[in-house]
XYZ file of C-alpha atoms in Angstrom:
450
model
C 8.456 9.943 -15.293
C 4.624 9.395 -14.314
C 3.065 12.216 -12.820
C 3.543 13.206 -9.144
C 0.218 13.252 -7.059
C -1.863 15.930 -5.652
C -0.036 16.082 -2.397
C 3.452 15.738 -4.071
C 3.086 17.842 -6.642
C 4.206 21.012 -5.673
C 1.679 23.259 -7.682
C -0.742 20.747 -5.288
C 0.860 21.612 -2.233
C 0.360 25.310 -3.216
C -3.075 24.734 -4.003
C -4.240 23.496 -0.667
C -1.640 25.922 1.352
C -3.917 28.446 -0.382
C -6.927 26.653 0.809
C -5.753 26.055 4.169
C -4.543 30.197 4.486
C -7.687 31.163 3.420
C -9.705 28.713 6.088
C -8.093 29.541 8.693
C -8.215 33.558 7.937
C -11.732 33.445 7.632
C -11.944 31.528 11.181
C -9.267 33.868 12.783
C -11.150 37.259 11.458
C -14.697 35.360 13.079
C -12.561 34.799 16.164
C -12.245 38.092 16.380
C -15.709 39.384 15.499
C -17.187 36.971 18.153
C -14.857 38.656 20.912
C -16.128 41.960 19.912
C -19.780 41.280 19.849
C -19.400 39.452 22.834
C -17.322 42.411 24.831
C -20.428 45.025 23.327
C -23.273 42.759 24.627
C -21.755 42.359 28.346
C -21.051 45.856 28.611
C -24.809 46.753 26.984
C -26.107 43.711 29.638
C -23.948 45.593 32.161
C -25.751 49.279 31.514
C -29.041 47.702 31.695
C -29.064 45.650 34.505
C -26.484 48.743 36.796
C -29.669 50.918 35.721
C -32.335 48.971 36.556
C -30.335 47.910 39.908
C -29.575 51.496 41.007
C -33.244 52.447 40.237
C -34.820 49.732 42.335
C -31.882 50.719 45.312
C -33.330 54.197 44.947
C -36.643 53.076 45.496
C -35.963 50.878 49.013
C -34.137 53.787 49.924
C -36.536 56.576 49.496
C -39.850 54.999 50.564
C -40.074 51.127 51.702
C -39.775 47.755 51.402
C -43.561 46.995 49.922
C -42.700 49.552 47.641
C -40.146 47.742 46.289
C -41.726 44.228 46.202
C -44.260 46.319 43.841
C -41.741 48.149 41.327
C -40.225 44.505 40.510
C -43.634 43.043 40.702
C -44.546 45.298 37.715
C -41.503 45.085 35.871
C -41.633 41.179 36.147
C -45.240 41.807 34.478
C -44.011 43.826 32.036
C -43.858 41.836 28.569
C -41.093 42.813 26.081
C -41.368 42.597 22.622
C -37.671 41.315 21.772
C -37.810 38.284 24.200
C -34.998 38.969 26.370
C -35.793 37.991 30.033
C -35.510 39.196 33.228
C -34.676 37.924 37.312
C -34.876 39.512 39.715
C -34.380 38.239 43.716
C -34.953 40.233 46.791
C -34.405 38.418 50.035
C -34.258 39.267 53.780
C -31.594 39.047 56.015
C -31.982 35.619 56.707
C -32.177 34.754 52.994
C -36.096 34.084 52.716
C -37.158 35.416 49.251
C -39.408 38.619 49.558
C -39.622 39.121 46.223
C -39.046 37.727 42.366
C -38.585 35.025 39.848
C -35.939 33.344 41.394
C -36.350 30.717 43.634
C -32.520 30.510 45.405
C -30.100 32.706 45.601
C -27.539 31.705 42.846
C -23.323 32.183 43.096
C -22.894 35.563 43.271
C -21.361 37.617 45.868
C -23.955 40.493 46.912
C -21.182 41.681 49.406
C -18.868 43.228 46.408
C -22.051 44.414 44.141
C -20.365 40.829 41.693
C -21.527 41.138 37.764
C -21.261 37.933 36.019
C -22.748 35.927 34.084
C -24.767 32.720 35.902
C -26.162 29.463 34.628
C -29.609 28.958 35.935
C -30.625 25.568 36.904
C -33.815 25.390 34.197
C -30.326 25.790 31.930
C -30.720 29.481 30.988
C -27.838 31.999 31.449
C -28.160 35.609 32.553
C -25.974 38.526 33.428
C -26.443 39.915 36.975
C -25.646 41.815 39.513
C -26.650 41.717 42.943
C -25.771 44.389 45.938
C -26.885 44.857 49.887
C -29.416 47.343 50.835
C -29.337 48.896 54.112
C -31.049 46.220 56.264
C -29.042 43.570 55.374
C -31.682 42.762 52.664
C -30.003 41.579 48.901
C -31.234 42.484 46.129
C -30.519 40.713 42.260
C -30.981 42.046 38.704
C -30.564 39.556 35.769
C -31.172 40.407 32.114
C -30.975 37.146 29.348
C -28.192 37.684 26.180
C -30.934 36.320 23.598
C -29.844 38.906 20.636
C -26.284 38.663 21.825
C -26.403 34.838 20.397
C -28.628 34.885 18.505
C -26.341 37.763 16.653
C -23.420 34.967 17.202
C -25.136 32.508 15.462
C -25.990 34.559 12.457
C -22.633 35.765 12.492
C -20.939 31.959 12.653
C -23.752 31.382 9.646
C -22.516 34.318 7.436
C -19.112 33.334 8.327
C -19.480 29.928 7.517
C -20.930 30.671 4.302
C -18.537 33.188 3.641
C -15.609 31.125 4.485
C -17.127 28.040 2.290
C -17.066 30.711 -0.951
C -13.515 31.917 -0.269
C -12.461 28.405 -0.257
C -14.333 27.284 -3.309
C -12.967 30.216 -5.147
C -9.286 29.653 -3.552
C -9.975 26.531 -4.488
C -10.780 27.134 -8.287
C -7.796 29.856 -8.630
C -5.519 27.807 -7.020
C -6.430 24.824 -9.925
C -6.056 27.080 -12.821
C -3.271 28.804 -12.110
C -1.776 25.613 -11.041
C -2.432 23.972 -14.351
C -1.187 26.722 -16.460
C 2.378 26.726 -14.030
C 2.752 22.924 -14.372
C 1.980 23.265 -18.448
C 4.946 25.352 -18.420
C 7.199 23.430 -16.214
C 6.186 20.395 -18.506
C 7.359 22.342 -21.618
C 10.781 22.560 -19.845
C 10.705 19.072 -18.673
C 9.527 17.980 -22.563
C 12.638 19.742 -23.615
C 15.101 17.676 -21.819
C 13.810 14.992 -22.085
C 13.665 15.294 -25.969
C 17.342 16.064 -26.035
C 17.801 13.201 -23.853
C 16.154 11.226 -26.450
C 18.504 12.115 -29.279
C 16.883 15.559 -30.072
C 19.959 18.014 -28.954
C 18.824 20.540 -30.811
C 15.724 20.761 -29.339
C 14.556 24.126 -27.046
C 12.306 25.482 -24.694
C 9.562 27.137 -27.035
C 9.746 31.724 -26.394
C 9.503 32.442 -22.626
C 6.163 34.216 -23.353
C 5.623 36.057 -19.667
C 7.979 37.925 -17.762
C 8.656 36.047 -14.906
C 10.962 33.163 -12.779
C 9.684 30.230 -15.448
C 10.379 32.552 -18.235
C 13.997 33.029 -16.732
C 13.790 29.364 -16.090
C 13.232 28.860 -19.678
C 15.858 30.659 -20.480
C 18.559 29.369 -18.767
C 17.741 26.185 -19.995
C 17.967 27.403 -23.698
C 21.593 28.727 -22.452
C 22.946 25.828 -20.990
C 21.486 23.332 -24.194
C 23.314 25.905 -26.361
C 26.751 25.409 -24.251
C 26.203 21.745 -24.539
C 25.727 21.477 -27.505
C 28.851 23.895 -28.463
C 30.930 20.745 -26.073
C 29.938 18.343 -28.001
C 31.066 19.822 -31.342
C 33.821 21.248 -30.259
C 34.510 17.405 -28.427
C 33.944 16.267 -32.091
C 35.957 18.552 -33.695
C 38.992 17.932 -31.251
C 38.513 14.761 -31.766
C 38.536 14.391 -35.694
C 41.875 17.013 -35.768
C 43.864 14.565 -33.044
C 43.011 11.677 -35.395
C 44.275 13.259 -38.225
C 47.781 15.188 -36.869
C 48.588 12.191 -34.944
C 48.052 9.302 -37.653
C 49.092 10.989 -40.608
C 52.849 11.411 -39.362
C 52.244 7.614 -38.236
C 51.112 6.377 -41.162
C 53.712 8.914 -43.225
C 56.801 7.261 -40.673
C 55.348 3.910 -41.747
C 55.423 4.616 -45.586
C 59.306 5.470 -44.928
C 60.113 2.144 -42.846
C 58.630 0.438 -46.170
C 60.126 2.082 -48.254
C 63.700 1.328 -46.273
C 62.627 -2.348 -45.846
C 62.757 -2.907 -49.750
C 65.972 -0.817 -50.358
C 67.904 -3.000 -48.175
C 68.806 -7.156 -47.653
C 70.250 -6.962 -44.012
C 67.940 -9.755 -42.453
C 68.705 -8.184 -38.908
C 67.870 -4.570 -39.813
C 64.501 -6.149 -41.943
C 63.265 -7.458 -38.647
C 63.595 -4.556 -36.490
C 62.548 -2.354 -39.103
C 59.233 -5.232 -39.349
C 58.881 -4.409 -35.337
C 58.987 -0.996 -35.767
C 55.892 -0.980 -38.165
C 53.977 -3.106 -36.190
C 54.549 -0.817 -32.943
C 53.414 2.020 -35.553
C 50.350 0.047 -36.450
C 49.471 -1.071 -33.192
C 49.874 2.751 -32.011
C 47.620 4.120 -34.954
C 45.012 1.178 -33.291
C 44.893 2.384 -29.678
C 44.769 5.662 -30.774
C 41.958 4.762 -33.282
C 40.239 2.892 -30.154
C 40.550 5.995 -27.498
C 39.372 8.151 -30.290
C 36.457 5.937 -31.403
C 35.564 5.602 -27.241
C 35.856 9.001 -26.711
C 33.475 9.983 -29.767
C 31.031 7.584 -29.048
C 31.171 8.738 -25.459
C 30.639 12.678 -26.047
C 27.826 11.189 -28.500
C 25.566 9.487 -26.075
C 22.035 10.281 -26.065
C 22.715 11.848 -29.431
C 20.794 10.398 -32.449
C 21.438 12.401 -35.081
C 22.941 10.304 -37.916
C 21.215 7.113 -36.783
C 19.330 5.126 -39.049
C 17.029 1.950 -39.589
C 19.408 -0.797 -39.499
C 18.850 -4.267 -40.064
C 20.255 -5.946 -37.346
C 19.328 -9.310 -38.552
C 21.558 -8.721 -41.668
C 24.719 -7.133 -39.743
C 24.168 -10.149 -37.617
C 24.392 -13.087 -40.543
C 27.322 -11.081 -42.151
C 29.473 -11.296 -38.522
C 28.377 -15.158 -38.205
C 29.406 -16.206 -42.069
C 32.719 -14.629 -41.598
C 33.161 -15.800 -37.827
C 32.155 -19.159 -38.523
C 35.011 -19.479 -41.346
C 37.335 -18.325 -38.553
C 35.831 -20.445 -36.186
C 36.545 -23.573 -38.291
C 40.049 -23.132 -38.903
C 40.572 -22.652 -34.948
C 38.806 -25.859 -34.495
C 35.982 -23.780 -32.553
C 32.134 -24.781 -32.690
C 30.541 -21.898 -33.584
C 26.341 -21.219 -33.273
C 24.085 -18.635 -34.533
C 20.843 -17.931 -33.785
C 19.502 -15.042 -35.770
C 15.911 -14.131 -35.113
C 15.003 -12.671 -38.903
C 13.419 -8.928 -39.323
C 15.471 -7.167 -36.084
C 15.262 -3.518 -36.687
C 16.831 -0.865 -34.859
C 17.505 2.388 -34.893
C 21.393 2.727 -34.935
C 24.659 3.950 -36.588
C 24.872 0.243 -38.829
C 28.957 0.626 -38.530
C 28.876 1.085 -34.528
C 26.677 -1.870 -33.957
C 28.820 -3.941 -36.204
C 31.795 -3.149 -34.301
C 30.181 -3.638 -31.204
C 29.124 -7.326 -32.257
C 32.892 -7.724 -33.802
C 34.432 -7.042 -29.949
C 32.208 -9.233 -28.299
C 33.055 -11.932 -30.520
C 36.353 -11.118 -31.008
C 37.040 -11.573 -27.524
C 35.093 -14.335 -26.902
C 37.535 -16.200 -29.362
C 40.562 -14.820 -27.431
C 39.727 -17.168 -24.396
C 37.647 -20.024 -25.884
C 40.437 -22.538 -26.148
C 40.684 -25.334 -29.560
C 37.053 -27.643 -29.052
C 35.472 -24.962 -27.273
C 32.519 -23.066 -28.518
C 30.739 -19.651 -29.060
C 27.063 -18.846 -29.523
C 25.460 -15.666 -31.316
C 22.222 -15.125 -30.432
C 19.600 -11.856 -32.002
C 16.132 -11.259 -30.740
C 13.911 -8.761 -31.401
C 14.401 -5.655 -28.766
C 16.797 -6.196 -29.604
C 18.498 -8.587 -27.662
C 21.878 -9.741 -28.516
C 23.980 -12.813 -26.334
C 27.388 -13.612 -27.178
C 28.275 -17.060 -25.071
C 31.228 -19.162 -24.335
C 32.447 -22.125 -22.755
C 35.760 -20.574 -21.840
C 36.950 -20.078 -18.265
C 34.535 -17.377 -17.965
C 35.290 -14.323 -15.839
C 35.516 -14.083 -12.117
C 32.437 -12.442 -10.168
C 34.736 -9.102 -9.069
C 36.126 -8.775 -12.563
C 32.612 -8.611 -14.621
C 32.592 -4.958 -14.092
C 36.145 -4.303 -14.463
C 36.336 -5.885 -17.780
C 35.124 -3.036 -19.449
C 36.893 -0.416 -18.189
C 39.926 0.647 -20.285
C 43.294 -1.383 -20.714
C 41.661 -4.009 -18.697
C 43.120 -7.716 -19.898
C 42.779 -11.266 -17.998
C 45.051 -13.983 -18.145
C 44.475 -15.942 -20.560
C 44.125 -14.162 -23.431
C 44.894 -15.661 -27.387
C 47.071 -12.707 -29.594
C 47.532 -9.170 -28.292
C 45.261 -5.994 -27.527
C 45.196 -2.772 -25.640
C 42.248 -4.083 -23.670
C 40.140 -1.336 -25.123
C 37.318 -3.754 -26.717
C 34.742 -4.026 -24.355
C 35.160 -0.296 -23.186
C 34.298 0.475 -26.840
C 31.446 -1.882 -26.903
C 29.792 -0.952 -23.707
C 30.385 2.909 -25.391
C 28.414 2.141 -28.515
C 25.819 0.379 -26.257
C 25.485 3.677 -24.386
C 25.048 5.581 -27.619
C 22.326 3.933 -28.737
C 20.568 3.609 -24.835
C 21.317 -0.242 -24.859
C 23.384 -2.020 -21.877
C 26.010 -4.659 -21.984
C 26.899 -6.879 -18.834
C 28.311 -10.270 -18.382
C 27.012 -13.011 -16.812
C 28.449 -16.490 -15.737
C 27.705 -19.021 -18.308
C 28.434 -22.001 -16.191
C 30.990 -22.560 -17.686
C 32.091 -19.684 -19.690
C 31.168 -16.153 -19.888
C 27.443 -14.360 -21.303
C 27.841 -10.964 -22.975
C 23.961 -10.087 -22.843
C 22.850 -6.576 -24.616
C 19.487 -5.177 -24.272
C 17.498 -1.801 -23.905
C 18.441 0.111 -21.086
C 15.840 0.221 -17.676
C 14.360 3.656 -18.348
C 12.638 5.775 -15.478
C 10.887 7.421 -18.144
């Protein structure tokens, strides 16, 4: 199975979760820090500019209005060393400007002593306040937030930077740890896929750390053990039915025998003749559901297997079905690529050639003909010209004690099931197509996701 990608692997997807968390904690903590250094510097903006106000009020109040013109006069001359800026505005009644930097009263309301901050129109911003004096006269203090943002901007800066590092490192965590998770999860994975591969003993290598892939680990070992301890015992159940239930067979047969030759009754010679063939045809389907069953609990299991010479099996099957083939009066063609090697249980893949062909003879009628075909792959074809099989019935055919019409001599329609079985064991497939006319038994390696 290739490799998922970054954003579907799911060490990936922890990766950048990681990244993302730590992005957007380093945003939400300078969130924060901005609202505090901006709450400080309006309240410190406030202070200043209440004092100044209430100073300058002071001064209307206790001598005059020239008095005051010359207090903001000086201050407005007053240079300050940190660069913040100040406004000020005193106007009459009537609005005329008196006094000041300002050439317009801005949008404030003098009439509830308003603090705000106010956009200028040369684009600058200040924090005021403005109030009424006694006359009717207004009177505005503004004060510039320079080192509030310019503190706001060194802040984002530091932030920036900050958040940049966390990510890189987040970033570089995240990888390694990720790698050294997946290398782990890939040791499991290996695992089953080697036993999947034939390898049923293999296991997950020691659990090493103390944690959920460790227990992981672990259970896998567990449940490979139990399966493993199936398919034994399957095998052992297995080899014990064959032997209690054929022995008496073969023991009851050895008896009808031995009855047949003590006696000359013709009628009791040909029932006792039935009888052993019933006994022998018995011992066969039990042989057959025995051999499917084995051959089932063994798939994906290649112990035992061995190089096999397909190419040889193959020429043995066609010398002795061509013989048969030309007493039936049946034309029968071989072509045997030389040098096909596979790995395979040599007296399984016999058999399975043996049912194919055996059952293409059961329908190819006296004239017809049957082809055997080996590739390398390998890639085996068994063709006829018979009446072929019906579309819904190509499936069905090898299920168990399936039989169509038609059929030459007897059988427990257990053939094919056994075929496709051995097919299975060795990770091969087996369908049938339509020859046109006739039926194409077509075995080849199995589609692998892998």
């Amino acid at each position: 199975m290739p490799r998922p990608g970054l954003f579907r692997s799911v060490f990936g997807r922890v990766t950048l979760s990681a990244l993302l968390v730590s992005l957007l904690s380093t945003l939400a903590l300078f969130l924060v820090v901005q609202k505090i250094v901006e709450d400080d510097g309006r309240a410190m903006l406030a202070r200043e500019v209440d004092t100044d106000l209430a100073g300058l009020a002071d001064i209307y109040l206790s001598s005059d209005e020239a008095e005051l013109k010359a207090r903001i006069a000086d201050r407005l001359a007053m240079y300050r060393e940190d660069g913040e800026r100040s406004w000020y505005l005193l106007t009459d009644p009537a609005g005329r400007r008196l006094a000041g930097n300002l050439d317009r009263w801005p949008v404030i309301a003098s009439e509830v002593s308003e603090a705000r901050y106010v956009n200028l129109p040369d684009g600058d911003r200040m924090f005021a306040r403005a109030t009424q004096l006694g006359t009717g006269a207004r009177l505005l203090v503004g004060r510039s937030s320079y080192r509030g943002q310019a503190l706001l901007t060194r802040l984002a800066t530091a932030f920036a930077v900050a958040g940049a590092g966390i990510a890189l490192l987040s970033l570089i965590a995240g990888h390694f740890a990720a790698r050294r998770l997946r290398a782990r999860v890939e040791v499991v994975n290996a695992t089953f896929a080697a036993v999947r591969a034939g390898r049923i003993a293999a296991r997950v290598p020691g659990p090493g750390d103390n944690d959920e892939l460790a227990e992981l680990a672990a259970n896998t070992n567990a449940m490979l053990d139990q399966v493993e301890r199936l398919v034994e015992a399957q095998r052992t159940v297995s080899d014990q039915t064959a032997h209690e239930i054929r022995t008496p067979l073969m023991h009851l047969d050895t008896r009808i025998l031995k009855a047949m030759e003590g006696t000359q009754d013709e009628a009791l010679l040909r029932t006792l003749d039935q009888s052993r063939a019933e006994i022998r045809s018995v011992v066969r389907l039990l042989d057959s559901l025995l051999d499917i069953a084995g051959t089932q609990a063994m798939r994906g299991d290649l112990r035992g297997l061995a190089e096999v010479d397909l190419s040889d099996v193959a020429e043995s099957l066609a010398d002795l079905y061509g013989a048969s083939a030309e007493d039936l009066g049946i034309g029968f063609h071989a072509r045997i690529a030389p040098g096909v090697r596979v790995r395979a249980d040599p007296m399984q893949m016999t058999r399975l050639m043996s049912n194919l062909l055996d059952n293409a003879f059961k329908y190819v009628p006296t004239g017809g003909s049957i082809v055997l075909e080996l590739a390398p792959g390998p890639h085996i074809v068994v063709q006829d010209n018979g009446p072929g099989i019906p579309p819904a019935d190509r499936e069905r055919v090898f299920e168990r004690y399936v039989r169509l019409d038609g059929a030459r001599g007897g059988g427990h329609g257990l053939g094919l099931s056994l075929a496709r079985a051995i097919a299975e064991r060795h990770e091969l497939s087996l369908h049938v197509e339509d020859a046109a006319p006739g039926a194409r038994f077509v075995l080849q390696p199995e589609d692998r996701d892998d």
